[in-house]
Amino acid sequence: MASTQEPQDKRRRVDADAVVASDPDSLITSADPEHPANLIPSLCAKFWTLGWVTGTGGGCSIRDDDLVYIAPSGVQKELMKNTDIYVLSLSAQQDPTFRQRTYLRSPPCYKPSQCTPLFLAAFTRRGAGCCIHTHSQWAVLVTLLLEQQQQQGSGSGSGRNVFEINNIEQIKGFGKGPSKQGNLGYHDTLRIPVIENTPHEEDLTEYLEAAMEEFPDTYAVLVRRHGVYVWGDNVHKAKTQCESLDYLFQLAVEMRKLGIPWVSDIPRIAPDRS
Amino acid sequence: MASTQEPQDKRRRVDADAVVASDPDSLITSADPEHPANLIPSLCAKFWTLGWVTGTGGGCSIRDDDLVYIAPSGVQKELMKNTDIYVLSLSAQQDPTFRQRTYLRSPPCYKPSQCTPLFLAAFTRRGAGCCIHTHSQWAVLVTLLLEQQQQQGSGSGSGRNVFEINNIEQIKGFGKGPSKQGNLGYHDTLRIPVIENTPHEEDLTEYLEAAMEEFPDTYAVLVRRHGVYVWGDNVHKAKTQCESLDYLFQLAVEMRKLGIPWVSDIPRIAPDRS
Amino acid sequence: MASTQEPQDKRRRVDADAVVASDPDSLITSADPEHPANLIPSLCAKFWTLGWVTGTGGGCSIRDDDLVYIAPSGVQKELMKNTDIYVLSLSAQQDPTFRQRTYLRSPPCYKPSQCTPLFLAAFTRRGAGCCIHTHSQWAVLVTLLLEQQQQQGSGSGSGRNVFEINNIEQIKGFGKGPSKQGNLGYHDTLRIPVIENTPHEEDLTEYLEAAMEEFPDTYAVLVRRHGVYVWGDNVHKAKTQCESLDYLFQLAVEMRKLGIPWVSDIPRIAPDRS
Amino acid sequence: MASTQEPQDKRRRVDADAVVASDPDSLITSADPEHPANLIPSLCAKFWTLGWVTGTGGGCSIRDDDLVYIAPSGVQKELMKNTDIYVLSLSAQQDPTFRQRTYLRSPPCYKPSQCTPLFLAAFTRRGAGCCIHTHSQWAVLVTLLLEQQQQQGSGSGSGRNVFEINNIEQIKGFGKGPSKQGNLGYHDTLRIPVIENTPHEEDLTEYLEAAMEEFPDTYAVLVRRHGVYVWGDNVHKAKTQCESLDYLFQLAVEMRKLGIPWVSDIPRIAPDRS
């Protein structure tokens, strides 16, 4: 789950090539619970209890140097096993001669996830080590409230395509951005772009990538009436950022029910020394 | 959990007859966690944590070729054991000379579930492999909101007897229909018929069957002020469709609280190639 | 957990007397998970996850013939052990010469629960086999809504001192009454009396007993701004009635938020043959 | 977890000094599940399921005589292990020559929690044995509602800086105050001060201490738009007071949604003999 490319990287790719020719299942076989092929199932089981991956929706992908591990399509997330995991080479996907996606290792049943190109976007464009996609109802409701706000002409801030919240402690759970040190401060405004949903999940890729470009510091993109993609430099950061964001989405929905605005201008009682 | 009838079917029935004469408990005894008599208890325990089968309400039935496994009436669903399961022969139930329901295997205590004829309707009329009945509060609230909407004369769409929602990603968790390929699309409108409740659950059967006829593509029927019946070709599909539907019911209730309509006409930004 | 007094009863009392003189801990020591001293901790742990016994609130008592098992005061309900349980003789409590409550077995630390006389009321006046007391927020909110309704002069039905709901399937989870056969029907109105809270829980006893007299068929009494007492002939019935009631309380709060009345007059589409 | 200082105390400090020189990990190594280094992880895992410590937010500290055990910063609370725990000497922190905080034992990775000085305030100023900090959404919403109330000029009671609630049974889950016997009564008004949030958590210390002085009986301080600090004489009391308070915060939010006031003047039907 390194976020930088080390020389060891090259050796791994060579190993991977050899593995494909001989025993692809060795890519997903390990006694280490922190191995991506073990970690994805245990994370997804946890996400299921949180209501993030209901009815086979949502998913999770981990990158370990050049190797990308992805949950398959249509699996019950709380029942997933390491043997259900797809593995592919990130560098191979970026090869200009690349035509069709090939997997170093595929599960015997199941189909590849339509989320794959969106996960890859987080890995290639942001150097992320993990990307989580949830169908959390709080995420969906936030996008609906932004849409409603615009229709009613009562929106403040950046309109229907950005979720904004500030002056909530949990905002400090997010990094300032890939090229910046440290996390957001309490008084900072967290901004999460919203893209419109498309009939086919893979068609979201260009919009997700455009949002990444427009919001170079974001670690997440909301998809209207669908859910959210959240990533991080490693599994720890992706997972805790995803939790913090879901907390904020739920809080925002409750705030709306109670008539409390998401963005406020409150006085500072102590200096922000960060 | 096969959805088609294979030659093997006939052999099973013969086996079943022999079994009844000798050791009916062999029908519910297996070390395989995927055996229906083991799967129903583990599914029901999960459903209990979701609030679907509170206070012995709701239930679950699995069909394995000609054999139908059913949870009994009045059992605490999170405590159920394989020895609590009823087993009957589906073909015997359809026999024109059939008068009274007989069970190949019955638990020592408990009574047969009043849901039995409703589960059988899903098996005989739709070839389902599994049928789930929940008392989910979200399902009940949706039927109450449809009723309220009609009383207030503010209903849109097909009125009090159909729940309709569209433009939500989770809709893609449903098949288009038993005779069709693939799943609903994001822009499609999911339609779930609602039937009125009756004092005796088994009296719902004729209304459930009528709803199945009127809505040949549906995999679920809501029962007003009661809950929902959801089925699928196999356990996986019944369970994930039930989860997706419950997600949509909960979302719909929250949408109503926030003044967001269930059905909308939003612009398409990408072609639906399905 | 028998609901009738058998000859065996007398023998038990004698046993109990002998036990007190020798080894009181034998009363709470058993390898059987269904033994009351094991069952109360496992039930309370489950109730904790349901939010019924938060912060040491609430409790549970089981009667096995003449022996009454009670959770102590001030214990973290999800951590309770069989050694925390009090045991007393029901008949001794009813003895006219009885002055001060004595326990056949007491835990080394902890104090007796203030709920004790309320549990005993369910056992002596209704012959209950189990009584559950929850601080469920849904129960509290229902009593607050009844109070609010009266203050606003908008109440329908029997006013602030009775919770009434009908035409909801889950109502069938309740017995018609101790002297009646079978359960309530779908169209029946469930009525749960509400008593006012007192500073000391044991002072509730006379009001609880008065409510039992006024509502001879009820299996539960709500306590305003406090919670609910629910009982049943045995553990199974007390627990499933408590679950069903909590379901109805939660549903009622959601119905109120959505402007749906608790009591309605809906047409019957099928005969009630019960 | 003793709340009084015993002679044994001095011996422990000597032990601790010796330990630092030789094997600091012995401070966090024990087979006893009640040892603070084992208890903090198990409590935090439980708090995670309650939504109190989402996304590495919140925390927990236990004092055992002079030794203070603290969860580190930035750890996933449901995955914490005893080896993640910091240990420091409380008396050393109060030493007037003390300049920089030193730890008797530090985990190999992680940084000290910014909550440390706030936990220490509960230990030194209140003699607490345990302090819990949650980011519970109910706590945050209560502080937002108090702020809203003041802005709308509709506040009753002590305004935006005190949460007040009375006539709810769960209030009895709180002690009257460090120098008083027994717990609050049903009719008593629970008052929890609210302090404003600061960009850096440690800057909250002076405001927390000021609130402790102004409210000498409180066992908790709310932090606006952030969460709550709750303490108690020992782990049991801190944890059950925190649960009871969170219950009241959630209830208060639901009451507000339903238009029910937090403070009421209801008639007493029985004497308060406490």
Short mmCIF file of N, CA and C in Angstrom, two decimals, chain B residues 78-176:
data_model
loop_
_atom_site.label_atom_id
_atom_site.label_comp_id
_atom_site.label_asym_id
_atom_site.label_seq_id
_atom_site.Cartn_x
_atom_site.Cartn_y
_atom_site.Cartn_z
N GLU B 78 -33.98 -15.14 14.95
CA GLU B 78 -32.53 -15.13 15.13
C GLU B 78 -32.04 -16.38 15.87
N LEU B 79 -32.96 -17.20 16.35
CA LEU B 79 -32.61 -18.40 17.12
C LEU B 79 -32.95 -19.69 16.37
N MET B 80 -33.43 -19.57 15.15
CA MET B 80 -33.93 -20.74 14.43
C MET B 80 -32.81 -21.77 14.19
N LYS B 81 -33.21 -23.03 14.15
CA LYS B 81 -32.26 -24.11 13.87
C LYS B 81 -32.78 -24.94 12.69
N ASN B 82 -31.90 -25.72 12.09
CA ASN B 82 -32.31 -26.54 10.95
C ASN B 82 -33.46 -27.48 11.34
N THR B 83 -33.48 -27.91 12.60
CA THR B 83 -34.52 -28.85 13.04
C THR B 83 -35.90 -28.19 13.13
N ASP B 84 -35.96 -26.87 12.98
CA ASP B 84 -37.25 -26.17 13.00
C ASP B 84 -37.93 -26.13 11.63
N ILE B 85 -37.24 -26.61 10.61
CA ILE B 85 -37.68 -26.39 9.23
C ILE B 85 -38.70 -27.43 8.77
N TYR B 86 -39.74 -26.96 8.08
CA TYR B 86 -40.68 -27.82 7.36
C TYR B 86 -40.16 -28.10 5.95
N VAL B 87 -40.46 -29.28 5.45
CA VAL B 87 -40.12 -29.61 4.06
C VAL B 87 -41.36 -30.18 3.40
N LEU B 88 -41.64 -29.73 2.18
CA LEU B 88 -42.76 -30.31 1.43
C LEU B 88 -42.38 -30.46 -0.03
N SER B 89 -43.15 -31.23 -0.74
CA SER B 89 -42.92 -31.45 -2.16
C SER B 89 -43.77 -30.49 -2.97
N LEU B 90 -43.13 -29.69 -3.82
CA LEU B 90 -43.86 -28.70 -4.58
C LEU B 90 -44.86 -29.37 -5.53
N SER B 91 -44.43 -30.44 -6.21
CA SER B 91 -45.32 -31.08 -7.19
C SER B 91 -46.55 -31.67 -6.51
N ALA B 92 -46.36 -32.18 -5.30
CA ALA B 92 -47.50 -32.74 -4.58
C ALA B 92 -48.53 -31.67 -4.26
N GLN B 93 -48.06 -30.45 -4.02
CA GLN B 93 -48.98 -29.35 -3.71
C GLN B 93 -49.85 -28.98 -4.90
N GLN B 94 -49.31 -29.26 -6.11
CA GLN B 94 -50.03 -28.85 -7.31
C GLN B 94 -50.94 -29.95 -7.83
N ASP B 95 -50.83 -31.09 -7.22
CA ASP B 95 -51.64 -32.24 -7.61
C ASP B 95 -53.12 -31.89 -7.48
N PRO B 96 -53.92 -32.07 -8.57
CA PRO B 96 -55.34 -31.71 -8.52
C PRO B 96 -56.13 -32.49 -7.46
N THR B 97 -55.65 -33.66 -7.09
CA THR B 97 -56.36 -34.43 -6.08
C THR B 97 -55.97 -34.00 -4.66
N PHE B 98 -55.05 -33.06 -4.60
CA PHE B 98 -54.54 -32.61 -3.30
C PHE B 98 -55.62 -31.93 -2.47
N ARG B 99 -55.80 -32.35 -1.27
CA ARG B 99 -56.79 -31.74 -0.40
C ARG B 99 -56.12 -30.95 0.73
N GLN B 100 -55.35 -31.66 1.48
CA GLN B 100 -54.75 -31.02 2.64
C GLN B 100 -53.23 -31.04 2.49
N ARG B 101 -52.59 -29.96 2.89
CA ARG B 101 -51.14 -29.87 2.72
C ARG B 101 -50.46 -30.91 3.61
N THR B 102 -49.57 -31.69 2.98
CA THR B 102 -48.79 -32.64 3.77
C THR B 102 -47.34 -32.25 3.71
N TYR B 103 -46.63 -32.54 4.76
CA TYR B 103 -45.21 -32.17 4.84
C TYR B 103 -44.37 -33.44 4.85
N LEU B 104 -43.30 -33.42 4.07
CA LEU B 104 -42.38 -34.55 4.07
C LEU B 104 -41.67 -34.63 5.41
N ARG B 105 -41.48 -33.43 6.01
CA ARG B 105 -40.79 -33.38 7.29
C ARG B 105 -41.34 -32.20 8.08
N SER B 106 -41.68 -32.44 9.34
CA SER B 106 -42.21 -31.38 10.20
C SER B 106 -41.38 -31.30 11.47
N PRO B 107 -41.23 -30.10 12.03
CA PRO B 107 -40.53 -29.99 13.31
C PRO B 107 -41.41 -30.52 14.43
N PRO B 108 -40.80 -30.97 15.53
CA PRO B 108 -41.59 -31.56 16.64
C PRO B 108 -42.55 -30.55 17.26
N CYS B 109 -42.13 -29.30 17.42
CA CYS B 109 -43.08 -28.31 17.90
C CYS B 109 -43.34 -27.33 16.74
N TYR B 110 -43.91 -26.22 16.99
CA TYR B 110 -44.23 -25.21 15.97
C TYR B 110 -45.38 -25.64 15.05
N LYS B 111 -45.96 -24.63 14.41
CA LYS B 111 -47.00 -24.86 13.41
C LYS B 111 -46.51 -24.37 12.06
N PRO B 112 -47.11 -24.87 10.96
CA PRO B 112 -46.69 -24.38 9.65
C PRO B 112 -46.97 -22.88 9.53
N SER B 113 -46.15 -22.20 8.75
CA SER B 113 -46.30 -20.77 8.56
C SER B 113 -47.51 -20.45 7.70
N GLN B 114 -48.26 -19.41 8.10
CA GLN B 114 -49.38 -18.93 7.28
C GLN B 114 -48.88 -18.35 5.96
N CYS B 115 -47.58 -18.09 5.88
CA CYS B 115 -47.01 -17.55 4.64
C CYS B 115 -46.87 -18.64 3.57
N THR B 116 -47.04 -19.90 3.95
CA THR B 116 -46.75 -21.01 3.04
C THR B 116 -47.39 -20.84 1.66
N PRO B 117 -48.72 -20.59 1.55
CA PRO B 117 -49.28 -20.50 0.18
C PRO B 117 -48.72 -19.32 -0.61
N LEU B 118 -48.26 -18.28 0.09
CA LEU B 118 -47.69 -17.14 -0.63
C LEU B 118 -46.31 -17.48 -1.17
N PHE B 119 -45.52 -18.19 -0.36
CA PHE B 119 -44.22 -18.66 -0.85
C PHE B 119 -44.43 -19.58 -2.05
N LEU B 120 -45.41 -20.50 -1.92
CA LEU B 120 -45.65 -21.46 -3.01
C LEU B 120 -46.05 -20.74 -4.30
N ALA B 121 -46.79 -19.64 -4.16
CA ALA B 121 -47.19 -18.89 -5.35
C ALA B 121 -45.95 -18.40 -6.11
N ALA B 122 -44.94 -17.94 -5.37
CA ALA B 122 -43.71 -17.47 -6.02
C ALA B 122 -42.99 -18.62 -6.71
N PHE B 123 -43.08 -19.82 -6.10
CA PHE B 123 -42.37 -20.97 -6.68
C PHE B 123 -43.11 -21.50 -7.91
N THR B 124 -44.44 -21.63 -7.82
CA THR B 124 -45.18 -22.25 -8.91
C THR B 124 -45.43 -21.27 -10.06
N ARG B 125 -45.72 -20.00 -9.75
CA ARG B 125 -46.09 -19.06 -10.80
C ARG B 125 -44.89 -18.35 -11.40
N ARG B 126 -43.79 -18.26 -10.66
CA ARG B 126 -42.62 -17.55 -11.16
C ARG B 126 -41.38 -18.42 -11.24
N GLY B 127 -41.49 -19.67 -10.81
CA GLY B 127 -40.31 -20.53 -10.83
C GLY B 127 -39.21 -20.04 -9.91
N ALA B 128 -39.60 -19.26 -8.89
CA ALA B 128 -38.59 -18.71 -7.98
C ALA B 128 -37.89 -19.82 -7.22
N GLY B 129 -36.65 -19.55 -6.80
CA GLY B 129 -35.88 -20.50 -5.99
C GLY B 129 -35.86 -20.10 -4.53
N CYS B 130 -36.32 -18.88 -4.24
CA CYS B 130 -36.32 -18.39 -2.86
C CYS B 130 -37.30 -17.23 -2.74
N CYS B 131 -38.01 -17.18 -1.64
CA CYS B 131 -38.94 -16.08 -1.40
C CYS B 131 -38.77 -15.59 0.05
N ILE B 132 -38.66 -14.28 0.21
CA ILE B 132 -38.44 -13.66 1.52
C ILE B 132 -39.63 -12.75 1.84
N HIS B 133 -40.10 -12.86 3.08
CA HIS B 133 -41.19 -11.99 3.53
C HIS B 133 -40.69 -11.17 4.72
N THR B 134 -40.70 -9.85 4.59
CA THR B 134 -40.27 -9.01 5.70
C THR B 134 -41.41 -8.13 6.20
N HIS B 135 -41.28 -7.74 7.47
CA HIS B 135 -42.16 -6.74 8.07
C HIS B 135 -41.42 -5.41 8.19
N SER B 136 -40.44 -5.20 7.33
CA SER B 136 -39.64 -3.97 7.40
C SER B 136 -40.53 -2.74 7.55
N GLN B 137 -40.17 -1.89 8.51
CA GLN B 137 -40.96 -0.67 8.73
C GLN B 137 -40.93 0.24 7.51
N TRP B 138 -39.85 0.18 6.75
CA TRP B 138 -39.77 1.05 5.56
C TRP B 138 -40.80 0.62 4.54
N ALA B 139 -41.00 -0.69 4.40
CA ALA B 139 -42.02 -1.20 3.49
C ALA B 139 -43.40 -0.74 3.95
N VAL B 140 -43.67 -0.90 5.25
CA VAL B 140 -44.97 -0.50 5.80
C VAL B 140 -45.20 1.00 5.60
N LEU B 141 -44.17 1.80 5.88
CA LEU B 141 -44.33 3.26 5.76
C LEU B 141 -44.59 3.68 4.32
N VAL B 142 -43.95 3.01 3.38
CA VAL B 142 -44.18 3.33 1.96
C VAL B 142 -45.65 3.07 1.61
N THR B 143 -46.21 1.96 2.10
CA THR B 143 -47.62 1.69 1.78
C THR B 143 -48.54 2.71 2.46
N LEU B 144 -48.14 3.17 3.65
CA LEU B 144 -48.94 4.19 4.34
C LEU B 144 -48.87 5.52 3.61
N LEU B 145 -47.70 5.84 3.09
CA LEU B 145 -47.55 7.11 2.37
C LEU B 145 -48.36 7.11 1.08
N LEU B 146 -48.41 5.95 0.42
CA LEU B 146 -49.22 5.86 -0.81
C LEU B 146 -50.70 6.04 -0.47
N GLU B 147 -51.11 5.46 0.64
CA GLU B 147 -52.50 5.60 1.09
C GLU B 147 -52.82 7.06 1.42
N GLN B 148 -51.90 7.69 2.13
CA GLN B 148 -52.07 9.10 2.54
C GLN B 148 -52.15 10.01 1.31
N GLN B 149 -51.29 9.72 0.36
CA GLN B 149 -51.20 10.50 -0.87
C GLN B 149 -52.53 10.48 -1.61
N GLN B 150 -53.15 9.31 -1.66
CA GLN B 150 -54.42 9.19 -2.35
C GLN B 150 -55.52 9.94 -1.59
N GLN B 151 -55.49 9.80 -0.26
CA GLN B 151 -56.51 10.48 0.56
C GLN B 151 -56.41 11.99 0.41
N GLN B 152 -55.18 12.46 0.21
CA GLN B 152 -54.98 13.90 0.07
C GLN B 152 -55.16 14.34 -1.39
N GLY B 153 -55.41 13.36 -2.27
CA GLY B 153 -55.62 13.70 -3.68
C GLY B 153 -54.40 14.28 -4.35
N SER B 154 -53.22 13.99 -3.75
CA SER B 154 -52.00 14.60 -4.29
C SER B 154 -51.12 13.57 -4.97
N GLY B 155 -51.66 12.39 -5.19
CA GLY B 155 -50.84 11.33 -5.75
C GLY B 155 -50.49 11.57 -7.21
N SER B 156 -49.29 11.18 -7.57
CA SER B 156 -48.91 11.19 -8.97
C SER B 156 -48.69 9.74 -9.35
N GLY B 157 -48.55 9.47 -10.63
CA GLY B 157 -48.28 8.10 -11.07
C GLY B 157 -49.51 7.23 -10.94
N SER B 158 -49.31 5.98 -10.61
CA SER B 158 -50.37 5.00 -10.68
C SER B 158 -51.18 4.89 -9.41
N GLY B 159 -51.06 5.87 -8.50
CA GLY B 159 -51.96 5.88 -7.36
C GLY B 159 -51.51 5.04 -6.19
N ARG B 160 -52.46 4.68 -5.36
CA ARG B 160 -52.15 4.07 -4.08
C ARG B 160 -51.69 2.63 -4.17
N ASN B 161 -51.86 2.01 -5.31
CA ASN B 161 -51.58 0.58 -5.39
C ASN B 161 -50.28 0.21 -6.09
N VAL B 162 -49.47 1.21 -6.37
CA VAL B 162 -48.15 0.94 -6.96
C VAL B 162 -47.12 1.88 -6.36
N PHE B 163 -46.02 1.32 -5.88
CA PHE B 163 -44.88 2.14 -5.48
C PHE B 163 -44.00 2.31 -6.69
N GLU B 164 -43.67 3.57 -7.01
CA GLU B 164 -42.84 3.85 -8.19
C GLU B 164 -41.67 4.74 -7.80
N ILE B 165 -40.51 4.40 -8.32
CA ILE B 165 -39.33 5.23 -8.09
C ILE B 165 -38.41 5.07 -9.31
N ASN B 166 -37.74 6.16 -9.65
CA ASN B 166 -36.79 6.06 -10.77
C ASN B 166 -35.58 6.95 -10.53
N ASN B 167 -34.62 6.83 -11.42
CA ASN B 167 -33.42 7.66 -11.36
C ASN B 167 -32.67 7.53 -10.04
N ILE B 168 -32.60 6.31 -9.54
CA ILE B 168 -31.77 6.00 -8.36
C ILE B 168 -30.94 4.76 -8.75
N GLU B 169 -29.64 4.84 -8.50
CA GLU B 169 -28.74 3.77 -8.97
C GLU B 169 -29.16 2.38 -8.48
N GLN B 170 -29.63 2.31 -7.22
CA GLN B 170 -29.92 1.00 -6.62
C GLN B 170 -31.02 0.24 -7.37
N ILE B 171 -31.79 0.97 -8.20
CA ILE B 171 -32.83 0.31 -9.02
C ILE B 171 -32.21 -0.77 -9.90
N LYS B 172 -30.93 -0.58 -10.24
CA LYS B 172 -30.25 -1.56 -11.09
C LYS B 172 -30.06 -2.91 -10.39
N GLY B 173 -30.44 -2.98 -9.13
CA GLY B 173 -30.36 -4.25 -8.40
C GLY B 173 -31.49 -5.22 -8.72
N PHE B 174 -32.40 -4.83 -9.62
CA PHE B 174 -33.56 -5.69 -9.95
C PHE B 174 -33.51 -6.19 -11.37
N GLY B 175 -33.93 -7.42 -11.54
CA GLY B 175 -34.09 -7.96 -12.87
C GLY B 175 -35.26 -7.29 -13.59
N LYS B 176 -35.19 -7.30 -14.93
CA LYS B 176 -36.27 -6.68 -15.72
C LYS B 176 -37.55 -7.48 -15.65
#
